[in-house]
Short mmCIF file of C-alpha atoms (C1' of nucleotides) in Angstrom, two decimals:
data_model
loop_
_atom_site.label_atom_id
_atom_site.label_comp_id
_atom_site.label_asym_id
_atom_site.label_seq_id
_atom_site.Cartn_x
_atom_site.Cartn_y
_atom_site.Cartn_z
CA MET P 51 130.10 61.66 -25.09
CA ASP P 52 133.77 61.03 -24.89
CA ASP P 53 134.03 63.11 -21.81
CA GLN P 54 131.32 61.19 -20.16
CA THR P 55 132.93 57.92 -20.99
CA ARG P 56 136.23 59.00 -19.60
CA MET P 57 134.64 60.22 -16.53
CA LEU P 58 132.84 56.97 -16.00
CA ALA P 59 135.96 55.01 -16.57
CA GLY P 60 137.75 57.19 -14.08
CA LEU P 61 135.02 56.72 -11.58
CA ALA P 62 135.13 53.03 -12.09
CA GLY P 63 138.81 53.11 -11.34
CA LEU P 64 138.28 55.08 -8.24
CA GLY P 65 135.36 53.15 -7.03
CA GLY P 66 136.32 49.62 -7.47
CA LEU P 67 139.31 48.76 -9.51
CA SER P 68 141.90 50.17 -7.25
CA GLN P 69 140.62 48.19 -4.35
CA GLY P 70 140.81 45.01 -6.32
CA ASP P 71 138.08 43.24 -4.51
CA VAL P 72 135.26 41.14 -5.83
CA GLY P 73 135.45 41.37 -9.56
CA ASP P 74 139.15 41.95 -9.75
CA PRO P 75 138.90 43.95 -12.97
CA ASP P 76 142.63 44.32 -13.17
CA SER P 77 143.13 40.74 -14.03
CA LEU P 78 140.29 40.96 -16.43
CA ARG P 79 141.90 43.85 -18.12
CA LYS P 80 145.05 41.91 -18.59
CA GLN P 81 143.18 39.12 -20.22
CA LEU P 82 141.38 41.37 -22.62
CA GLY P 83 142.87 42.50 -25.84
CA GLN P 84 141.68 46.07 -25.89
CA PRO P 85 140.50 46.67 -22.41
CA GLN P 86 140.06 50.37 -22.42
CA GLN P 87 137.95 50.52 -25.45
CA ASP P 88 135.94 47.54 -24.40
CA ILE P 89 135.00 49.07 -21.13
CA GLY P 90 134.29 52.35 -22.80
CA ASP P 91 131.95 50.70 -25.21
CA ILE P 92 130.11 48.81 -22.56
CA LEU P 93 129.70 51.89 -20.51
CA GLN P 94 128.45 53.77 -23.48
CA GLN P 95 125.87 51.20 -24.13
CA ILE P 96 124.82 51.15 -20.56
CA MET P 97 124.47 54.89 -20.67
CA ALA P 98 122.45 54.60 -23.82
CA ILE P 99 120.11 52.12 -22.20
CA THR P 100 119.72 54.36 -19.25
CA ASP P 101 119.03 57.36 -21.39
CA GLU P 102 116.56 55.72 -23.61
CA SER P 103 113.07 55.12 -22.44
CA LEU P 104 111.93 51.56 -22.36
CA ASP P 105 109.35 52.03 -25.06
CA GLU P 106 111.82 53.51 -27.41
CA ALA P 107 114.26 50.79 -26.74
CA GLN P 108 111.76 48.09 -27.30
CA ALA P 109 110.15 49.67 -30.29
CA ARG P 110 113.07 50.39 -32.51
CA CYS P 111 116.25 48.62 -33.35
CA TRP P 112 119.61 49.53 -32.08
CA PRO P 113 122.25 51.37 -34.05
CA GLU P 114 124.54 49.28 -36.13
CA GLU P 115 127.98 50.37 -35.10
CA SER P 116 128.55 48.63 -31.82
CA PRO P 117 127.08 45.16 -31.93
CA ALA P 118 130.36 43.70 -32.96
CA HIS P 119 131.68 44.11 -29.47
CA TRP P 120 128.71 42.52 -27.93
CA GLY P 121 128.50 39.73 -30.32
CA GLY P 122 131.39 38.06 -28.66
CA SER P 123 133.11 37.02 -31.85
CA ASP P 124 135.54 39.75 -31.26
CA ASP P 125 136.40 38.73 -27.73
CA PRO P 126 139.77 37.17 -27.19
CA ALA P 127 138.50 34.76 -24.62
CA GLU P 128 135.21 33.74 -25.96
CA GLY P 129 133.11 32.32 -23.17
CA GLY P 130 130.31 31.43 -25.51
CA GLY P 131 128.03 33.42 -23.33
CA ALA P 132 126.58 35.76 -25.91
CA GLY P 133 126.50 33.40 -28.73
CA GLY P 134 122.90 33.09 -29.71
CA GLY P 135 121.57 36.56 -30.06
CA THR P 136 124.17 38.11 -32.27
CA ALA P 137 124.89 35.43 -34.70
CA GLY P 138 123.96 37.43 -37.78
CA GLY P 139 126.25 40.35 -37.06
CA GLY P 140 124.42 42.66 -39.39
CA LEU P 141 121.08 41.51 -38.08
CA PRO P 142 119.23 44.19 -36.15
CA LEU P 143 118.76 43.29 -32.52
CA ASN P 144 115.67 44.07 -30.52
CA PHE P 145 115.73 45.11 -26.95
CA GLN P 146 115.43 41.68 -25.46
CA HIS P 147 118.37 40.47 -27.39
CA ARG P 148 120.33 43.48 -26.39
CA LYS P 149 119.56 42.87 -22.81
CA HIS P 150 120.51 39.30 -23.07
CA ALA P 151 123.72 40.21 -24.72
CA LEU P 152 124.52 42.63 -22.00
CA ASN P 153 123.70 40.15 -19.31
CA CYS P 154 125.87 37.50 -20.76
CA HIS P 155 128.84 39.56 -21.49
CA ARG P 156 131.80 38.28 -19.63
CA MET P 157 132.71 41.72 -18.43
CA LYS P 158 129.36 42.24 -16.97
CA PRO P 159 129.86 40.92 -13.42
CA ALA P 160 132.93 43.01 -12.88
CA LEU P 161 131.38 46.12 -14.27
CA PHE P 162 128.25 45.44 -12.40
CA SER P 163 129.94 45.24 -9.08
CA VAL P 164 131.90 48.37 -9.88
CA LEU P 165 128.74 50.23 -10.70
CA CYS P 166 127.11 48.91 -7.55
CA GLU P 167 129.97 50.23 -5.57
CA ILE P 168 129.87 53.61 -7.21
CA LYS P 169 126.19 53.85 -6.56
CA GLU P 170 126.62 52.71 -3.05
CA LYS P 171 129.17 55.39 -2.36
CA THR P 172 127.31 58.21 -4.00
CA VAL P 173 124.03 57.32 -2.43
CA LEU P 174 125.62 56.87 0.93
CA SER P 175 127.43 60.14 0.71
CA ILE P 176 124.24 61.92 -0.23
CA ARG P 177 122.04 60.58 2.50
CA GLY P 178 124.03 58.11 4.48
CA ILE P 179 124.22 59.63 7.89
CA GLN P 180 120.63 60.32 8.78
CA ASP P 181 119.65 56.78 8.07
CA GLU P 182 119.54 55.20 11.48
CA ASP P 183 116.01 55.59 12.71
CA PRO P 184 115.46 56.16 16.36
CA PRO P 185 112.31 54.54 17.73
CA ASP P 186 109.77 57.27 17.29
CA PRO P 187 108.89 58.65 20.73
CA GLN P 188 105.46 59.64 19.58
CA ILE P 189 104.57 56.15 18.46
CA MET P 190 106.02 54.72 21.63
CA ARG P 191 103.84 57.01 23.65
CA LEU P 192 100.79 55.88 21.74
CA ASP P 193 101.78 52.26 22.10
CA ASN P 194 102.16 52.58 25.81
CA MET P 195 98.86 54.28 26.09
CA LEU P 196 97.06 51.68 24.04
CA LEU P 197 98.69 49.01 26.11
CA ALA P 198 97.66 50.68 29.34
CA GLU P 199 94.16 51.14 28.07
CA GLY P 200 93.93 47.47 27.19
CA VAL P 201 93.47 48.02 23.48
CA SER P 202 96.66 46.42 22.32
CA GLY P 203 98.54 43.70 24.09
CA PRO P 204 97.13 40.45 25.43
CA GLU P 205 93.41 39.99 25.31
CA LYS P 206 92.90 40.35 29.02
CA GLY P 207 92.70 36.76 30.20
CA GLY P 208 90.07 34.85 28.31
CA GLY P 209 88.92 37.87 26.43
CA SER P 210 86.68 40.78 27.03
CA ALA P 211 83.62 38.64 26.52
CA ALA P 212 84.13 36.97 29.86
CA ALA P 213 84.80 40.23 31.61
CA ALA P 214 81.77 41.83 30.05
CA ALA P 215 79.63 38.88 30.99
CA ALA P 216 80.88 39.04 34.55
CA ALA P 217 80.22 42.74 34.70
CA ALA P 218 76.78 42.26 33.26
CA ALA P 219 76.04 39.58 35.83
CA ALA P 220 77.19 41.89 38.57
CA GLY P 221 74.95 44.56 37.15
CA GLY P 222 72.00 42.23 37.28
CA SER P 223 72.59 41.33 40.87
CA PRO P 224 71.09 43.55 43.55
CA GLY P 225 72.68 46.82 44.40
CA ALA P 226 75.55 47.01 41.92
CA ASP P 227 74.96 50.29 40.25
CA GLY P 228 78.18 50.86 38.35
CA GLY P 229 78.04 47.42 36.82
CA ILE P 230 75.84 48.24 33.86
CA GLU P 231 77.85 51.20 32.74
CA HIS P 232 81.04 49.33 33.25
CA SER P 233 79.96 46.46 31.07
CA ASP P 234 78.83 48.90 28.46
CA TYR P 235 82.23 50.47 28.58
CA ARG P 236 83.82 47.06 28.27
CA ALA P 237 81.75 46.24 25.24
CA LYS P 238 82.63 49.47 23.53
CA LEU P 239 86.28 49.04 24.36
CA ALA P 240 86.22 45.56 22.92
CA GLN P 241 84.67 46.97 19.79
CA ILE P 242 87.38 49.54 19.47
CA ARG P 243 90.00 46.92 20.08
CA GLN P 244 88.57 44.71 17.40
CA ILE P 245 88.51 47.48 14.85
CA TYR P 246 91.98 48.50 15.80
CA HIS P 247 93.38 45.03 15.40
CA SER P 248 91.69 44.33 12.12
CA GLU P 249 92.90 47.64 10.73
CA LEU P 250 96.37 47.01 12.01
CA GLU P 251 96.38 43.62 10.41
CA LYS P 252 95.21 45.10 7.15
CA TYR P 253 97.98 47.63 7.24
CA GLU P 254 100.57 45.05 8.02
CA GLN P 255 99.37 42.84 5.25
CA ALA P 256 99.35 45.69 2.78
CA CYS P 257 102.79 46.68 3.93
CA SER P 258 104.28 43.26 3.46
CA GLU P 259 102.54 42.85 0.15
CA PHE P 260 103.85 46.13 -1.06
CA THR P 261 107.29 45.36 0.23
CA ASN P 262 107.29 42.08 -1.57
CA HIS P 263 106.12 43.73 -4.70
CA VAL P 264 108.85 46.32 -4.56
CA MET P 265 111.47 43.75 -3.78
CA ASN P 266 110.40 41.63 -6.70
CA LEU P 267 110.50 44.66 -8.87
CA LEU P 268 113.95 45.54 -7.69
CA ARG P 269 115.17 42.02 -8.15
CA GLU P 270 113.80 42.06 -11.62
CA GLN P 271 115.47 45.34 -12.34
CA SER P 272 118.68 44.31 -10.75
CA ARG P 273 119.37 42.26 -13.84
CA THR P 274 119.62 45.35 -15.94
CA ARG P 275 120.81 47.98 -13.56
CA PRO P 276 123.01 47.86 -10.53
CA ILE P 277 121.06 47.57 -7.32
CA SER P 278 122.97 46.83 -4.19
CA PRO P 279 121.48 44.88 -1.30
CA LYS P 280 121.87 47.94 0.83
CA GLU P 281 119.75 49.87 -1.57
CA ILE P 282 116.99 47.30 -1.33
CA GLU P 283 117.32 47.41 2.40
CA ARG P 284 116.94 51.15 2.37
CA MET P 285 113.96 50.97 0.10
CA VAL P 286 112.29 48.51 2.43
CA ALA P 287 113.07 50.77 5.33
CA ILE P 288 111.50 53.69 3.52
CA ILE P 289 108.37 51.68 2.83
CA HIS P 290 108.19 50.64 6.43
CA ARG P 291 108.55 54.18 7.59
CA LYS P 292 105.72 55.25 5.36
CA PHE P 293 103.50 52.50 6.62
CA SER P 294 104.41 53.12 10.20
CA SER P 295 103.34 56.69 9.84
CA ILE P 296 100.00 55.39 8.65
CA GLN P 297 99.96 53.07 11.60
CA MET P 298 100.61 55.98 13.84
CA GLN P 299 97.55 57.69 12.50
CA LEU P 300 95.54 54.60 13.25
CA LYS P 301 96.94 54.43 16.73
CA GLN P 302 96.32 58.07 17.30
CA SER P 303 92.71 57.92 16.29
CA THR P 304 92.24 54.78 18.34
CA CYS P 305 93.66 56.57 21.33
CA GLU P 306 91.30 59.41 20.71
CA ALA P 307 88.35 57.09 20.54
CA VAL P 308 89.36 55.42 23.76
CA MET P 309 89.76 58.74 25.48
CA ILE P 310 86.34 59.84 24.39
CA LEU P 311 84.85 56.57 25.50
CA ARG P 312 86.65 56.80 28.76
CA SER P 313 85.54 60.32 29.45
CA ARG P 314 82.00 59.37 28.65
CA PHE P 315 81.84 56.23 30.75
CA LEU P 316 84.51 56.18 33.35
CA ASP P 317 84.96 59.76 34.29
CA ALA P 318 82.36 59.56 36.98
CA ARG P 319 82.47 63.25 37.44
CA ARG P 320 80.66 63.63 34.17
CA LYS P 321 77.97 61.14 34.99
CA ARG P 322 77.84 61.55 38.70
CA ARG P 323 75.36 59.42 40.60
CA ASN P 324 74.54 60.07 44.15
CA PHE P 325 75.01 57.17 46.44
CA ASN P 326 71.83 55.47 47.43
CA LYS P 327 70.16 56.31 50.67
CA GLN P 328 71.28 53.28 52.51
CA ALA P 329 74.89 53.90 51.58
CA THR P 330 74.90 57.49 52.83
CA GLU P 331 73.20 56.28 55.93
CA VAL P 332 75.94 53.79 56.64
CA LEU P 333 78.61 56.36 55.95
CA ASN P 334 76.96 59.02 58.08
CA GLU P 335 76.50 56.55 60.86
CA TYR P 336 80.17 55.81 60.91
CA PHE P 337 81.10 59.44 60.57
CA TYR P 338 79.01 60.69 63.45
CA SER P 339 79.80 57.80 65.67
CA HIS P 340 83.48 58.47 65.16
CA LEU P 341 83.16 62.20 65.11
CA SER P 342 86.07 62.65 67.46
CA ASN P 343 88.29 60.90 64.99
CA PRO P 344 86.49 60.43 61.70
CA TYR P 345 89.36 58.73 59.93
CA PRO P 346 88.43 55.17 59.10
CA SER P 347 91.32 52.78 58.80
CA GLU P 348 91.98 50.95 55.59
CA GLU P 349 90.10 47.97 56.92
CA ALA P 350 87.18 50.08 58.05
CA LYS P 351 87.08 51.71 54.66
CA GLU P 352 86.94 48.34 52.99
CA GLU P 353 84.17 47.28 55.29
CA LEU P 354 82.19 50.42 54.56
CA ALA P 355 82.85 50.09 50.85
CA LYS P 356 81.49 46.59 50.89
CA LYS P 357 78.44 47.62 52.88
CA CYS P 358 77.71 50.52 50.55
CA ALA P 359 78.58 48.79 47.30
CA ILE P 360 81.06 51.49 46.42
CA THR P 361 84.81 51.52 46.09
CA VAL P 362 87.31 52.23 48.81
CA SER P 363 88.41 55.41 47.12
CA GLN P 364 84.81 56.54 47.00
CA VAL P 365 84.66 56.00 50.73
CA SER P 366 87.80 58.06 51.08
CA ASN P 367 86.30 60.78 48.92
CA TRP P 368 83.17 60.76 50.94
CA PHE P 369 84.99 61.11 54.22
CA GLY P 370 87.23 63.78 52.83
CA ASN P 371 84.28 65.79 51.64
CA LYS P 372 82.36 65.15 54.78
CA ARG P 373 85.10 66.21 57.12
CA ILE P 374 85.80 69.44 55.33
CA ARG P 375 82.17 70.33 54.92
CA TYR P 376 81.30 69.48 58.45
CA LYS P 377 84.15 71.52 59.76
CA LYS P 378 83.27 74.41 57.52
CA ASN P 379 79.77 74.71 58.78
CA ILE P 380 79.08 72.74 61.89
CA GLY P 381 75.78 74.41 62.48
CA LYS P 382 74.37 73.19 59.27
CA PHE P 383 75.11 69.62 60.23
CA GLN P 384 73.78 69.70 63.76
CA GLU P 385 70.48 68.22 62.85
CA GLU P 386 72.07 65.40 60.98
CA ALA P 387 74.56 64.85 63.75
CA ASN P 388 71.85 64.57 66.34
CA LEU P 389 69.86 62.29 64.17
CA TYR P 390 72.70 59.85 63.78
CA ALA P 391 73.78 60.22 67.37
CA VAL P 392 70.33 59.23 68.41
CA LYS P 393 70.33 56.47 65.91
CA THR P 394 73.57 54.99 67.16
CA ALA P 395 72.40 55.49 70.67
CA VAL P 396 69.24 53.61 69.93
CA ASP P 397 71.18 50.90 68.22
CA ALA P 398 73.54 50.62 71.09
CA ALA P 399 70.64 50.55 73.46
CA SER P 400 68.87 47.86 71.58
CA VAL P 401 71.96 45.75 71.32
CA SER P 402 73.24 46.11 74.84
CA ALA P 403 70.72 46.68 77.55
CA GLN P 404 72.93 48.93 79.62
CA ALA P 405 73.26 51.94 77.36
CA SER P 406 72.81 54.72 79.74
CA GLN P 407 75.40 56.90 78.07
CA ALA P 408 74.40 57.65 74.52
CA ASN P 409 77.16 60.15 74.63
CA SER P 410 80.05 57.79 74.55
CA PRO P 411 80.59 57.24 70.87
CA ALA P 412 80.95 60.89 70.18
CA THR P 413 82.61 62.37 73.19
CA PRO P 414 84.40 65.62 72.57
CA THR P 415 87.45 64.39 74.35
CA SER P 416 89.97 64.69 71.56
CA GLY P 417 90.51 68.07 70.09
CA GLY P 418 90.12 67.52 66.40
CA TYR P 419 86.43 68.02 65.92
CA PRO P 420 83.94 69.93 67.96
CA ALA P 421 81.36 68.27 70.10
CA PRO P 422 78.92 66.25 68.08
CA CYS P 423 75.43 66.64 69.13
CA TYR P 424 73.61 68.11 71.96
CA THR P 425 75.46 71.15 71.99
CA PRO P 426 76.21 74.72 71.79
CA ASP P 427 72.82 76.04 71.18
CA GLY P 428 70.97 73.02 72.41
CA ARG P 429 68.94 72.63 69.33
CA LEU P 430 67.72 69.15 69.93
"C1'" DC J 251 66.05 77.77 35.58
"C1'" DA J 252 68.44 79.17 39.92
"C1'" DT J 253 70.31 77.15 43.80
"C1'" DG J 254 72.12 74.04 47.10
"C1'" DA J 255 73.87 69.24 47.69
"C1'" DT J 256 77.18 66.09 46.45
"C1'" DG J 257 80.71 63.09 44.36
"C1'" DA J 258 85.11 63.65 42.01
"C1'" DT J 259 89.32 65.99 40.82
"C1'" DT J 260 93.21 68.98 41.53
"C1'" DA J 261 96.93 71.50 43.95
"C1'" DC J 262 99.69 71.45 47.69
"C1'" DG J 263 102.02 70.18 52.04
"C1'" DG J 264 103.85 66.60 55.26
"C1'" DC D 148 100.64 58.03 49.79
"C1'" DC D 149 97.25 60.51 52.74
"C1'" DG D 150 94.81 64.52 54.13
"C1'" DT D 151 93.04 69.34 53.39
"C1'" DA D 152 91.15 72.93 50.75
"C1'" DA D 153 89.42 74.68 46.61
"C1'" DT D 154 87.02 73.82 42.58
"C1'" DC D 155 84.42 71.41 39.01
"C1'" DA D 156 80.41 69.21 37.11
"C1'" DT D 157 76.38 67.09 37.81
"C1'" DC D 158 72.18 65.97 40.47
"C1'" DA D 159 67.95 67.22 42.72
"C1'" DT D 160 64.63 70.34 44.13
"C1'" DG D 161 61.51 74.21 44.40
#
DNA sequence: CATGATGATTACGG
DNA sequence: CCGTAATCATCATG
């Protein structure tokens, strides 16, 4: 035990006394009659408290030899702090009294700060460097994704309800085919979002509750053992890290759910619907009447998209597919070509009386695509 | 159920 | 970013 005491005293000297900051133990030492022994005793008692389990300490009385020092009667500069509990001298003290005595001892603040400092240094040296947490790239990725997917972030102007309603209305109106599915998707997404947010809130609440709990606990304990603010800070950080890893799981599974939903509803390739007859008719009409240059401008695409109740990119897809497939096997498309050539011709004729040249819309003048209709093998 | 049609996606080049 | 070519996955039909 003596060794330990010396060591502690030495540590105390190293840790705090030499720097002479807060507690200024040097001056204290001067004031005290028998400084060395006093400190040694206090440290011993602290060690004893630390060693002993709480139950033991509370259950049985403390040994008789030391109370004199704690009683205060022996102190040169009696602050009156420890007066009450130790009045009897020979009276056995229970744990509460002991604690009180410790707390009120005039050396306590100085020792306490010294111990805090020692702890601080040792803890820092053990695991001080790796403390700064970089913002987890994984969680950032998930956050971005959720944001992009509309799960987190602002509730999309007036909420999903409005959007869903609008989509549903569009679905009810004539000719909007994707509307129904889209609104369904919206509804499901809103559901996911709701679950996500309520779970997130729960987690956050639990986290702050737990943090509060721990902080209260630490504050409570800080009266009997040295706990530096930094330590509390670290503890809170640890708790937050734990909870954020849980949050990450939540985010991950939410992302998964959204992806599944998306693949089921939005990935049109999975649930491909053919365009309706009228739409393909419009598209084919344009294609064959511009066969020499079947590249609709952006405006034309928009026009066609509107007429066919599809999107511009669908128009682009259609023309892309059409061009390549036509080019690949012109023969196969002759019939169709003639049909639409005739159709446009008839249209032209009916609109303008002087339509003697049905040929004009599809003249093989420019090189890109072969002659449209009446043609190589004259298969009209 | 095999097969062709068809809309969407991907890889690549300008 | 747009177009081509290849490819995928589904639809539609016999």
